[in-house]
Amino acid sequence: MEVDLSPKLCKKVYGGDGGSYYAWSPAELAMLKEGNIGAAKLALEKNGFALPRYSDSAKVAYVLQGDGVAGIVLPEKEERVVALKKGDAIALPFGVVTWWYNKEDTELVVLFLGDTSKAHKTGEFTDFFLTGSNGIFTGFSSEFVSRAWGVDDKAVKTLVGNQTAKGIVKLDGSFKMPEPKKESREGFVYNCEEAPLDVDIKDGGKVVLLNTKNLPLVAEVGLGADLVRLDGKAMCSPGFSCDSALQVTYIVSGSGRVQVVGVDGRRVLETTVKAGHLFIVPRFFVVSKICDPDGMSWFSIITTPNPIFTHLAGRTSVWKALSPQVLEASLKVSPDVEQLFRSMRMNEEIFFPPPK
């Protein structure tokens, strides 16, 4: 595989006073197209309102910053108005209509990662807006809209033509949007920063998994996810997804070094990543990370709802499962060297603290 795996930053697609919409382009990050993956980011200023839309792709949304409100309407269901806060993950299946609103001073930033295998453009999300200058009903004749909605032509011109903005608007501070209900979060939202830890290694790192056990709706999306927080100078064990899944990683904070090794033991990526970078690890390729002194955190999706990883170092590594004779023959080493190798790291988890 000769595809460039270098991490990339997103670029602005559209926006205004209310906020902006950003996306990663498959023209710059080729693995998006190769892997049928879309990636985008919504940033709303105070009183910013992202108009109702639906997408051609199933997604997982992750709140990177701020507090806000989202409206979620599944096909033939009532609207759920959901309070959002930093660390929230939301599963968005096909056909869901969403809107997003920020009433706070702090910018609301939401990351979207998803599967574009059924999308109009491979490696890109296409949103279909219900209102605005590019809304669906601007394309229908007034006759069709009039008959569909049961209103006269004058009302059609008002309903279709009054909202001249595209995608994002800024509402008046006195405008009252629907208030969220606590119960609306149930089954739709899982906060990865407050959830019980699936892995917790002292001076190493922490992991929270998002799967069908804690958010059943991800089964409809077809994606799993995790939030990983690596402590300063710690290392994440080399590993790969053993169920032919891609791993799409967004660096939430901090910085560090990444290496990816592919076919024939060839290192296909060696680089430094920082907050805002997105990169994709191909199927079965092995990835490892070492973070800088201030630590590093990342949010990843995996293209299966319940991913399984194989690690090549640490207590759960495949090395520990192999018999001593197989290791001696495979590595062409003496029993003493095999014993030394087996004793090192074999009682540690997937994160390794920095050398003392």
mmCIF file of C-alpha atoms in Angstrom:
data_model
loop_
_atom_site.group_PDB
_atom_site.id
_atom_site.type_symbol
_atom_site.label_atom_id
_atom_site.label_comp_id
_atom_site.label_asym_id
_atom_site.label_seq_id
_atom_site.Cartn_x
_atom_site.Cartn_y
_atom_site.Cartn_z
ATOM 1 C CA MET A 1 0.000 0.000 0.000
ATOM 2 C CA GLU A 2 1.539 3.276 -1.167
ATOM 3 C CA VAL A 3 -1.110 5.604 0.254
ATOM 4 C CA ASP A 4 0.183 8.603 2.226
ATOM 5 C CA LEU A 5 -0.756 8.074 5.887
ATOM 6 C CA SER A 6 0.469 11.476 7.121
ATOM 7 C CA PRO A 7 -1.866 13.135 9.642
ATOM 8 C CA LYS A 8 -3.814 16.152 8.417
ATOM 9 C CA LEU A 9 -5.708 19.129 9.835
ATOM 10 C CA CYS A 10 -9.252 19.959 8.717
ATOM 11 C CA LYS A 11 -10.163 22.928 6.498
ATOM 12 C CA LYS A 12 -13.137 25.276 6.614
ATOM 13 C CA VAL A 13 -15.987 24.431 4.236
ATOM 14 C CA TYR A 14 -18.526 27.134 5.123
ATOM 15 C CA GLY A 15 -19.583 29.388 7.990
ATOM 16 C CA GLY A 16 -20.373 32.851 9.265
ATOM 17 C CA ASP A 17 -21.138 34.742 12.482
ATOM 18 C CA GLY A 18 -22.785 31.696 14.060
ATOM 19 C CA GLY A 19 -19.873 29.332 13.513
ATOM 20 C CA SER A 20 -18.148 27.177 10.934
ATOM 21 C CA TYR A 21 -18.140 23.695 9.459
ATOM 22 C CA TYR A 22 -14.805 22.018 8.709
ATOM 23 C CA ALA A 23 -13.914 18.791 6.937
ATOM 24 C CA TRP A 24 -10.997 16.586 5.987
ATOM 25 C CA SER A 25 -10.716 16.106 2.239
ATOM 26 C CA PRO A 26 -9.938 12.722 0.640
ATOM 27 C CA ALA A 27 -7.854 14.671 -1.880
ATOM 28 C CA GLU A 28 -5.426 15.474 0.968
ATOM 29 C CA LEU A 29 -5.978 12.457 3.227
ATOM 30 C CA ALA A 30 -6.210 9.604 0.746
ATOM 31 C CA MET A 31 -7.055 6.958 3.352
ATOM 32 C CA LEU A 32 -10.495 8.558 3.729
ATOM 33 C CA LYS A 33 -11.371 7.395 0.237
ATOM 34 C CA GLU A 34 -9.497 4.100 0.546
ATOM 35 C CA GLY A 35 -11.265 3.272 3.785
ATOM 36 C CA ASN A 36 -14.720 4.747 3.040
ATOM 37 C CA ILE A 37 -14.397 7.112 5.994
ATOM 38 C CA GLY A 38 -15.701 10.662 6.441
ATOM 39 C CA ALA A 39 -14.445 13.189 8.991
ATOM 40 C CA ALA A 40 -15.727 16.671 9.828
ATOM 41 C CA LYS A 41 -15.985 19.173 12.656
ATOM 42 C CA LEU A 42 -18.685 21.674 13.653
ATOM 43 C CA ALA A 43 -17.725 24.769 15.682
ATOM 44 C CA LEU A 44 -20.556 26.993 16.955
ATOM 45 C CA GLU A 45 -20.096 30.428 18.519
ATOM 46 C CA LYS A 46 -22.461 31.756 21.194
ATOM 47 C CA ASN A 47 -26.059 31.599 19.872
ATOM 48 C CA GLY A 48 -24.824 29.685 16.847
ATOM 49 C CA PHE A 49 -27.450 27.355 15.357
ATOM 50 C CA ALA A 50 -26.658 24.580 12.877
ATOM 51 C CA LEU A 51 -29.814 24.210 10.795
ATOM 52 C CA PRO A 52 -31.679 20.867 10.655
ATOM 53 C CA ARG A 53 -30.104 18.390 8.272
ATOM 54 C CA TYR A 54 -29.683 14.704 7.543
ATOM 55 C CA SER A 55 -26.628 12.981 6.130
ATOM 56 C CA ASP A 56 -25.799 10.255 3.625
ATOM 57 C CA SER A 57 -23.593 8.529 6.229
ATOM 58 C CA ALA A 58 -23.908 6.923 9.635
ATOM 59 C CA LYS A 59 -21.656 8.684 12.158
ATOM 60 C CA VAL A 60 -20.378 8.942 15.683
ATOM 61 C CA ALA A 61 -20.305 12.508 17.033
ATOM 62 C CA TYR A 62 -17.923 13.467 19.852
ATOM 63 C CA VAL A 63 -18.045 16.757 21.788
ATOM 64 C CA LEU A 64 -14.505 18.108 21.924
ATOM 65 C CA GLN A 65 -15.292 21.374 23.706
ATOM 66 C CA GLY A 66 -18.101 23.337 25.307
ATOM 67 C CA ASP A 67 -21.726 22.733 26.269
ATOM 68 C CA GLY A 68 -24.730 22.898 24.001
ATOM 69 C CA VAL A 69 -27.980 21.365 22.843
ATOM 70 C CA ALA A 70 -28.780 18.981 20.006
ATOM 71 C CA GLY A 71 -32.069 17.944 18.458
ATOM 72 C CA ILE A 72 -32.200 14.342 17.245
ATOM 73 C CA VAL A 73 -35.070 12.867 15.229
ATOM 74 C CA LEU A 74 -34.918 9.216 14.234
ATOM 75 C CA PRO A 75 -37.176 8.120 11.331
ATOM 76 C CA GLU A 76 -40.832 8.142 12.419
ATOM 77 C CA LYS A 77 -39.894 9.135 15.983
ATOM 78 C CA GLU A 78 -40.393 12.242 18.097
ATOM 79 C CA GLU A 79 -37.660 14.853 18.498
ATOM 80 C CA ARG A 80 -35.248 14.320 21.363
ATOM 81 C CA VAL A 81 -33.665 17.495 22.714
ATOM 82 C CA VAL A 82 -30.374 16.505 24.300
ATOM 83 C CA ALA A 83 -28.010 18.493 26.519
ATOM 84 C CA LEU A 84 -24.399 18.207 25.357
ATOM 85 C CA LYS A 85 -21.152 18.546 27.270
ATOM 86 C CA LYS A 86 -17.469 17.877 26.686
ATOM 87 C CA GLY A 87 -16.746 14.163 26.347
ATOM 88 C CA ASP A 88 -20.178 13.172 25.020
ATOM 89 C CA ALA A 89 -20.307 10.559 22.263
ATOM 90 C CA ILE A 90 -23.507 10.319 20.196
ATOM 91 C CA ALA A 91 -24.403 7.567 17.726
ATOM 92 C CA LEU A 92 -26.136 8.945 14.603
ATOM 93 C CA PRO A 93 -27.601 6.193 12.367
ATOM 94 C CA PHE A 94 -28.763 6.611 8.769
ATOM 95 C CA GLY A 95 -31.820 8.797 8.323
ATOM 96 C CA VAL A 96 -31.465 10.758 11.568
ATOM 97 C CA VAL A 97 -32.239 14.499 11.379
ATOM 98 C CA THR A 98 -30.149 16.684 13.689
ATOM 99 C CA TRP A 99 -29.741 20.313 14.683
ATOM 100 C CA TRP A 100 -27.115 21.816 17.024
ATOM 101 C CA TYR A 101 -27.178 24.943 19.182
ATOM 102 C CA ASN A 102 -24.742 26.750 21.470
ATOM 103 C CA LYS A 103 -26.070 29.214 24.027
ATOM 104 C CA GLU A 104 -22.843 29.500 26.034
ATOM 105 C CA ASP A 105 -19.867 31.870 25.736
ATOM 106 C CA THR A 106 -17.447 28.979 25.114
ATOM 107 C CA GLU A 107 -17.318 27.672 21.556
ATOM 108 C CA LEU A 108 -19.099 24.337 21.062
ATOM 109 C CA VAL A 109 -16.958 21.984 18.952
ATOM 110 C CA VAL A 110 -18.262 18.609 17.750
ATOM 111 C CA LEU A 111 -16.255 16.011 15.819
ATOM 112 C CA PHE A 112 -17.986 13.707 13.313
ATOM 113 C CA LEU A 113 -16.443 10.432 12.145
ATOM 114 C CA GLY A 114 -18.343 7.925 10.052
ATOM 115 C CA ASP A 115 -18.763 5.355 7.305
ATOM 116 C CA THR A 116 -19.155 6.676 3.733
ATOM 117 C CA SER A 117 -19.513 3.314 1.972
ATOM 118 C CA LYS A 118 -23.075 4.283 0.983
ATOM 119 C CA ALA A 119 -22.391 7.998 0.544
ATOM 120 C CA HIS A 120 -22.640 10.032 -2.656
ATOM 121 C CA LYS A 121 -18.906 10.744 -2.495
ATOM 122 C CA THR A 122 -16.472 8.229 -1.050
ATOM 123 C CA GLY A 123 -14.560 9.716 1.852
ATOM 124 C CA GLU A 124 -16.911 12.698 2.329
ATOM 125 C CA PHE A 125 -20.129 13.448 4.179
ATOM 126 C CA THR A 126 -22.938 15.082 2.227
ATOM 127 C CA ASP A 127 -25.563 16.868 4.331
ATOM 128 C CA PHE A 128 -29.079 17.557 3.068
ATOM 129 C CA PHE A 129 -30.541 20.654 4.710
ATOM 130 C CA LEU A 130 -34.232 21.060 5.454
ATOM 131 C CA THR A 131 -34.026 24.854 5.452
ATOM 132 C CA GLY A 132 -31.751 27.665 4.327
ATOM 133 C CA SER A 133 -30.508 28.894 0.958
ATOM 134 C CA ASN A 134 -29.523 25.332 0.023
ATOM 135 C CA GLY A 135 -32.500 23.638 1.679
ATOM 136 C CA ILE A 136 -34.259 20.748 -0.038
ATOM 137 C CA PHE A 137 -37.445 22.712 -0.665
ATOM 138 C CA THR A 138 -35.698 25.507 -2.543
ATOM 139 C CA GLY A 139 -35.404 22.995 -5.388
ATOM 140 C CA PHE A 140 -39.118 22.187 -5.633
ATOM 141 C CA SER A 141 -41.553 24.378 -7.500
ATOM 142 C CA SER A 142 -44.026 26.388 -5.424
ATOM 143 C CA GLU A 143 -46.824 24.163 -6.746
ATOM 144 C CA PHE A 144 -45.219 21.027 -5.325
ATOM 145 C CA VAL A 145 -44.425 22.672 -1.985
ATOM 146 C CA SER A 146 -47.894 24.209 -1.758
ATOM 147 C CA ARG A 147 -49.581 20.856 -2.303
ATOM 148 C CA ALA A 148 -47.183 18.977 0.008
ATOM 149 C CA TRP A 149 -47.617 21.386 2.917
ATOM 150 C CA GLY A 150 -51.196 22.464 2.277
ATOM 151 C CA VAL A 151 -50.436 26.206 2.158
ATOM 152 C CA ASP A 152 -50.866 28.907 -0.479
ATOM 153 C CA ASP A 153 -48.097 30.347 -2.676
ATOM 154 C CA LYS A 154 -47.588 33.356 -0.433
ATOM 155 C CA ALA A 155 -46.931 31.120 2.561
ATOM 156 C CA VAL A 156 -44.589 28.976 0.455
ATOM 157 C CA LYS A 157 -42.463 32.011 -0.425
ATOM 158 C CA THR A 158 -42.239 32.942 3.250
ATOM 159 C CA LEU A 159 -41.486 29.449 4.543
ATOM 160 C CA VAL A 160 -38.925 28.593 1.877
ATOM 161 C CA GLY A 161 -37.391 31.992 1.200
ATOM 162 C CA ASN A 162 -37.069 33.756 4.552
ATOM 163 C CA GLN A 163 -34.032 31.801 5.754
ATOM 164 C CA THR A 164 -31.285 32.950 3.395
ATOM 165 C CA ALA A 165 -28.323 31.625 5.379
ATOM 166 C CA LYS A 166 -26.520 28.390 4.516
ATOM 167 C CA GLY A 167 -26.052 25.710 7.145
ATOM 168 C CA ILE A 168 -25.286 27.857 10.208
ATOM 169 C CA VAL A 169 -26.948 30.998 11.563
ATOM 170 C CA LYS A 170 -26.578 33.199 14.625
ATOM 171 C CA LEU A 171 -29.787 33.615 16.605
ATOM 172 C CA ASP A 172 -30.773 36.628 18.646
ATOM 173 C CA GLY A 173 -29.748 36.238 22.268
ATOM 174 C CA SER A 174 -33.367 36.593 23.404
ATOM 175 C CA PHE A 175 -34.588 33.726 21.208
ATOM 176 C CA LYS A 176 -35.676 30.718 23.270
ATOM 177 C CA MET A 177 -34.705 27.303 21.908
ATOM 178 C CA PRO A 178 -36.230 24.069 23.279
ATOM 179 C CA GLU A 179 -34.896 22.999 26.645
ATOM 180 C CA PRO A 180 -33.266 19.570 26.872
ATOM 181 C CA LYS A 181 -34.674 16.789 29.025
ATOM 182 C CA LYS A 182 -32.403 14.617 31.155
ATOM 183 C CA GLU A 183 -34.085 11.402 30.045
ATOM 184 C CA SER A 184 -33.461 12.261 26.387
ATOM 185 C CA ARG A 185 -29.769 11.362 26.815
ATOM 186 C CA GLU A 186 -30.571 7.755 27.711
ATOM 187 C CA GLY A 187 -29.628 5.395 24.905
ATOM 188 C CA PHE A 188 -28.313 8.225 22.721
ATOM 189 C CA VAL A 189 -25.363 9.747 24.574
ATOM 190 C CA TYR A 190 -22.413 8.258 26.477
ATOM 191 C CA ASN A 191 -19.937 10.555 28.199
ATOM 192 C CA CYS A 192 -16.460 9.119 27.728
ATOM 193 C CA GLU A 193 -14.858 11.433 30.290
ATOM 194 C CA GLU A 194 -17.209 10.407 33.112
ATOM 195 C CA ALA A 195 -17.705 6.726 32.246
ATOM 196 C CA PRO A 196 -16.086 3.864 34.185
ATOM 197 C CA LEU A 197 -12.604 3.154 32.896
ATOM 198 C CA ASP A 198 -12.067 -0.007 30.866
ATOM 199 C CA VAL A 199 -8.284 0.277 31.307
ATOM 200 C CA ASP A 200 -6.444 2.271 33.992
ATOM 201 C CA ILE A 201 -2.643 1.935 34.238
ATOM 202 C CA LYS A 202 -0.782 4.049 36.787
ATOM 203 C CA ASP A 203 1.572 6.476 35.010
ATOM 204 C CA GLY A 204 0.562 4.775 31.746
ATOM 205 C CA GLY A 205 -2.892 5.684 30.523
ATOM 206 C CA LYS A 206 -6.645 5.246 30.603
ATOM 207 C CA VAL A 207 -9.187 3.924 28.100
ATOM 208 C CA VAL A 208 -12.959 4.193 27.799
ATOM 209 C CA LEU A 209 -14.588 2.009 25.149
ATOM 210 C CA LEU A 210 -17.762 2.861 23.247
ATOM 211 C CA ASN A 211 -19.560 -0.268 22.069
ATOM 212 C CA THR A 212 -22.953 -1.992 21.975
ATOM 213 C CA LYS A 213 -22.800 -2.710 25.725
ATOM 214 C CA ASN A 214 -22.837 0.921 26.837
ATOM 215 C CA LEU A 215 -24.501 2.508 23.787
ATOM 216 C CA PRO A 216 -26.561 -0.087 21.865
ATOM 217 C CA LEU A 217 -27.319 2.397 19.076
ATOM 218 C CA VAL A 218 -23.741 2.028 17.778
ATOM 219 C CA ALA A 219 -24.828 -1.341 16.370
ATOM 220 C CA GLU A 220 -26.968 0.576 13.855
ATOM 221 C CA VAL A 221 -24.061 2.886 13.071
ATOM 222 C CA GLY A 222 -21.679 -0.048 12.624
ATOM 223 C CA LEU A 223 -18.819 1.680 14.440
ATOM 224 C CA GLY A 224 -17.065 1.312 17.771
ATOM 225 C CA ALA A 225 -14.986 4.022 19.426
ATOM 226 C CA ASP A 226 -12.627 4.734 22.283
ATOM 227 C CA LEU A 227 -11.167 7.652 24.201
ATOM 228 C CA VAL A 228 -7.546 7.110 25.208
ATOM 229 C CA ARG A 229 -5.609 9.354 27.604
ATOM 230 C CA LEU A 230 -1.877 8.634 27.701
ATOM 231 C CA ASP A 231 0.200 9.982 30.604
ATOM 232 C CA GLY A 232 3.353 12.000 30.004
ATOM 233 C CA LYS A 233 6.120 10.102 28.151
ATOM 234 C CA ALA A 234 4.121 6.856 28.322
ATOM 235 C CA MET A 235 3.898 4.387 25.447
ATOM 236 C CA CYS A 236 0.899 2.663 23.888
ATOM 237 C CA SER A 237 1.718 -0.945 23.016
ATOM 238 C CA PRO A 238 2.138 -1.873 19.341
ATOM 239 C CA GLY A 239 -1.090 -3.488 18.194
ATOM 240 C CA PHE A 240 -3.595 -4.002 15.415
ATOM 241 C CA SER A 241 -7.292 -4.621 14.892
ATOM 242 C CA CYS A 242 -7.752 -8.336 14.249
ATOM 243 C CA ASP A 243 -11.257 -8.074 12.772
ATOM 244 C CA SER A 244 -10.232 -6.330 9.530
ATOM 245 C CA ALA A 245 -11.288 -2.927 10.861
ATOM 246 C CA LEU A 246 -9.791 0.480 10.135
ATOM 247 C CA GLN A 247 -8.801 2.734 13.006
ATOM 248 C CA VAL A 248 -9.455 6.462 12.548
ATOM 249 C CA THR A 249 -7.745 8.615 15.177
ATOM 250 C CA TYR A 250 -8.266 12.277 16.080
ATOM 251 C CA ILE A 251 -5.782 13.850 18.490
ATOM 252 C CA VAL A 252 -7.857 15.681 21.111
ATOM 253 C CA SER A 253 -5.022 17.199 23.137
ATOM 254 C CA GLY A 254 -1.290 17.037 23.648
ATOM 255 C CA SER A 255 1.285 15.678 21.237
ATOM 256 C CA GLY A 256 3.536 12.713 20.650
ATOM 257 C CA ARG A 257 5.191 10.387 18.174
ATOM 258 C CA VAL A 258 3.506 7.726 16.065
ATOM 259 C CA GLN A 259 4.916 4.828 14.099
ATOM 260 C CA VAL A 260 2.926 2.519 11.798
ATOM 261 C CA VAL A 261 4.345 -0.674 10.277
ATOM 262 C CA GLY A 262 2.743 -2.501 7.371
ATOM 263 C CA VAL A 263 3.438 -5.292 4.919
ATOM 264 C CA ASP A 264 6.900 -6.912 4.967
ATOM 265 C CA GLY A 265 7.843 -5.068 8.151
ATOM 266 C CA ARG A 266 8.054 -1.752 6.341
ATOM 267 C CA ARG A 267 7.582 1.383 8.437
ATOM 268 C CA VAL A 268 4.963 3.370 6.519
ATOM 269 C CA LEU A 269 4.552 6.254 8.954
ATOM 270 C CA GLU A 270 6.846 7.939 11.447
ATOM 271 C CA THR A 271 5.705 11.353 12.510
ATOM 272 C CA THR A 272 4.752 13.726 15.301
ATOM 273 C CA VAL A 273 1.061 14.354 15.936
ATOM 274 C CA LYS A 274 -0.609 17.210 17.781
ATOM 275 C CA ALA A 275 -4.108 18.357 18.749
ATOM 276 C CA GLY A 276 -6.350 18.616 15.698
ATOM 277 C CA HIS A 277 -4.538 15.994 13.630
ATOM 278 C CA LEU A 278 -6.442 13.117 12.052
ATOM 279 C CA PHE A 279 -4.824 9.956 10.725
ATOM 280 C CA ILE A 280 -6.002 6.504 9.664
ATOM 281 C CA VAL A 281 -4.330 3.142 10.249
ATOM 282 C CA PRO A 282 -5.057 0.593 7.474
ATOM 283 C CA ARG A 283 -6.426 -2.863 8.236
ATOM 284 C CA PHE A 284 -3.957 -5.177 9.996
ATOM 285 C CA PHE A 285 -1.192 -2.533 10.098
ATOM 286 C CA VAL A 286 0.491 -2.186 13.515
ATOM 287 C CA VAL A 287 0.520 1.183 15.283
ATOM 288 C CA SER A 288 2.273 2.442 18.408
ATOM 289 C CA LYS A 289 2.475 5.837 20.098
ATOM 290 C CA ILE A 290 4.796 7.550 22.595
ATOM 291 C CA CYS A 291 3.519 10.832 23.985
ATOM 292 C CA ASP A 292 5.406 13.975 24.928
ATOM 293 C CA PRO A 293 5.901 15.076 28.579
ATOM 294 C CA ASP A 294 2.494 16.793 28.798
ATOM 295 C CA GLY A 295 0.619 13.646 27.748
ATOM 296 C CA MET A 296 -1.727 13.047 24.845
ATOM 297 C CA SER A 297 -5.353 12.031 24.353
ATOM 298 C CA TRP A 298 -7.165 10.818 21.276
ATOM 299 C CA PHE A 299 -10.636 9.740 20.157
ATOM 300 C CA SER A 300 -10.821 6.921 17.638
ATOM 301 C CA ILE A 301 -13.514 5.120 15.723
ATOM 302 C CA ILE A 302 -13.073 1.552 14.578
ATOM 303 C CA THR A 303 -15.112 0.269 11.651
ATOM 304 C CA THR A 304 -16.873 -2.436 13.659
ATOM 305 C CA PRO A 305 -19.182 -1.919 16.675
ATOM 306 C CA ASN A 306 -17.282 -4.310 18.975
ATOM 307 C CA PRO A 307 -13.619 -4.227 17.933
ATOM 308 C CA ILE A 308 -10.995 -6.730 19.049
ATOM 309 C CA PHE A 309 -7.309 -5.765 19.213
ATOM 310 C CA THR A 310 -4.204 -7.898 19.248
ATOM 311 C CA HIS A 311 -1.255 -6.416 21.136
ATOM 312 C CA LEU A 312 2.361 -7.245 20.412
ATOM 313 C CA ALA A 313 3.738 -6.283 23.808
ATOM 314 C CA GLY A 314 2.531 -6.485 27.402
ATOM 315 C CA ARG A 315 0.508 -8.952 29.474
ATOM 316 C CA THR A 316 -2.149 -9.593 26.816
ATOM 317 C CA SER A 317 0.287 -9.852 23.911
ATOM 318 C CA VAL A 318 0.380 -12.781 21.533
ATOM 319 C CA TRP A 319 4.012 -13.377 22.575
ATOM 320 C CA LYS A 320 2.870 -14.548 25.997
ATOM 321 C CA ALA A 321 0.488 -17.066 24.458
ATOM 322 C CA LEU A 322 3.134 -18.684 22.252
ATOM 323 C CA SER A 323 5.101 -21.598 23.678
ATOM 324 C CA PRO A 324 8.807 -21.097 24.578
ATOM 325 C CA GLN A 325 9.965 -23.501 21.854
ATOM 326 C CA VAL A 326 8.062 -21.591 19.180
ATOM 327 C CA LEU A 327 9.605 -18.312 20.344
ATOM 328 C CA GLU A 328 13.113 -19.797 20.390
ATOM 329 C CA ALA A 329 12.736 -21.150 16.858
ATOM 330 C CA SER A 330 10.978 -18.078 15.477
ATOM 331 C CA LEU A 331 13.408 -15.556 16.970
ATOM 332 C CA LYS A 332 16.412 -17.882 16.551
ATOM 333 C CA VAL A 333 17.544 -17.318 20.131
ATOM 334 C CA SER A 334 18.716 -19.427 23.068
ATOM 335 C CA PRO A 335 16.389 -20.438 25.930
ATOM 336 C CA ASP A 336 18.059 -17.821 28.160
ATOM 337 C CA VAL A 337 17.290 -15.022 25.726
ATOM 338 C CA GLU A 338 13.743 -16.326 25.296
ATOM 339 C CA GLN A 339 13.270 -16.288 29.073
ATOM 340 C CA LEU A 340 14.601 -12.724 29.277
ATOM 341 C CA PHE A 341 12.260 -11.646 26.497
ATOM 342 C CA ARG A 342 9.269 -13.347 28.103
ATOM 343 C CA SER A 343 9.975 -11.762 31.492
ATOM 344 C CA MET A 344 10.128 -8.218 30.133
ATOM 345 C CA ARG A 345 6.830 -6.306 29.927
ATOM 346 C CA MET A 346 4.840 -9.525 30.147
ATOM 347 C CA ASN A 347 3.140 -8.533 33.381
ATOM 348 C CA GLU A 348 2.254 -5.035 32.173
ATOM 349 C CA GLU A 349 -0.867 -3.901 30.384
ATOM 350 C CA ILE A 350 -1.154 -2.122 27.027
ATOM 351 C CA PHE A 351 0.363 1.150 28.353
ATOM 352 C CA PHE A 352 3.955 1.392 29.492
ATOM 353 C CA PRO A 353 5.120 4.175 31.858
ATOM 354 C CA PRO A 354 8.294 6.041 30.910
ATOM 355 C CA PRO A 355 11.652 4.461 31.875
ATOM 356 C CA LYS A 356 12.822 5.495 35.323
#
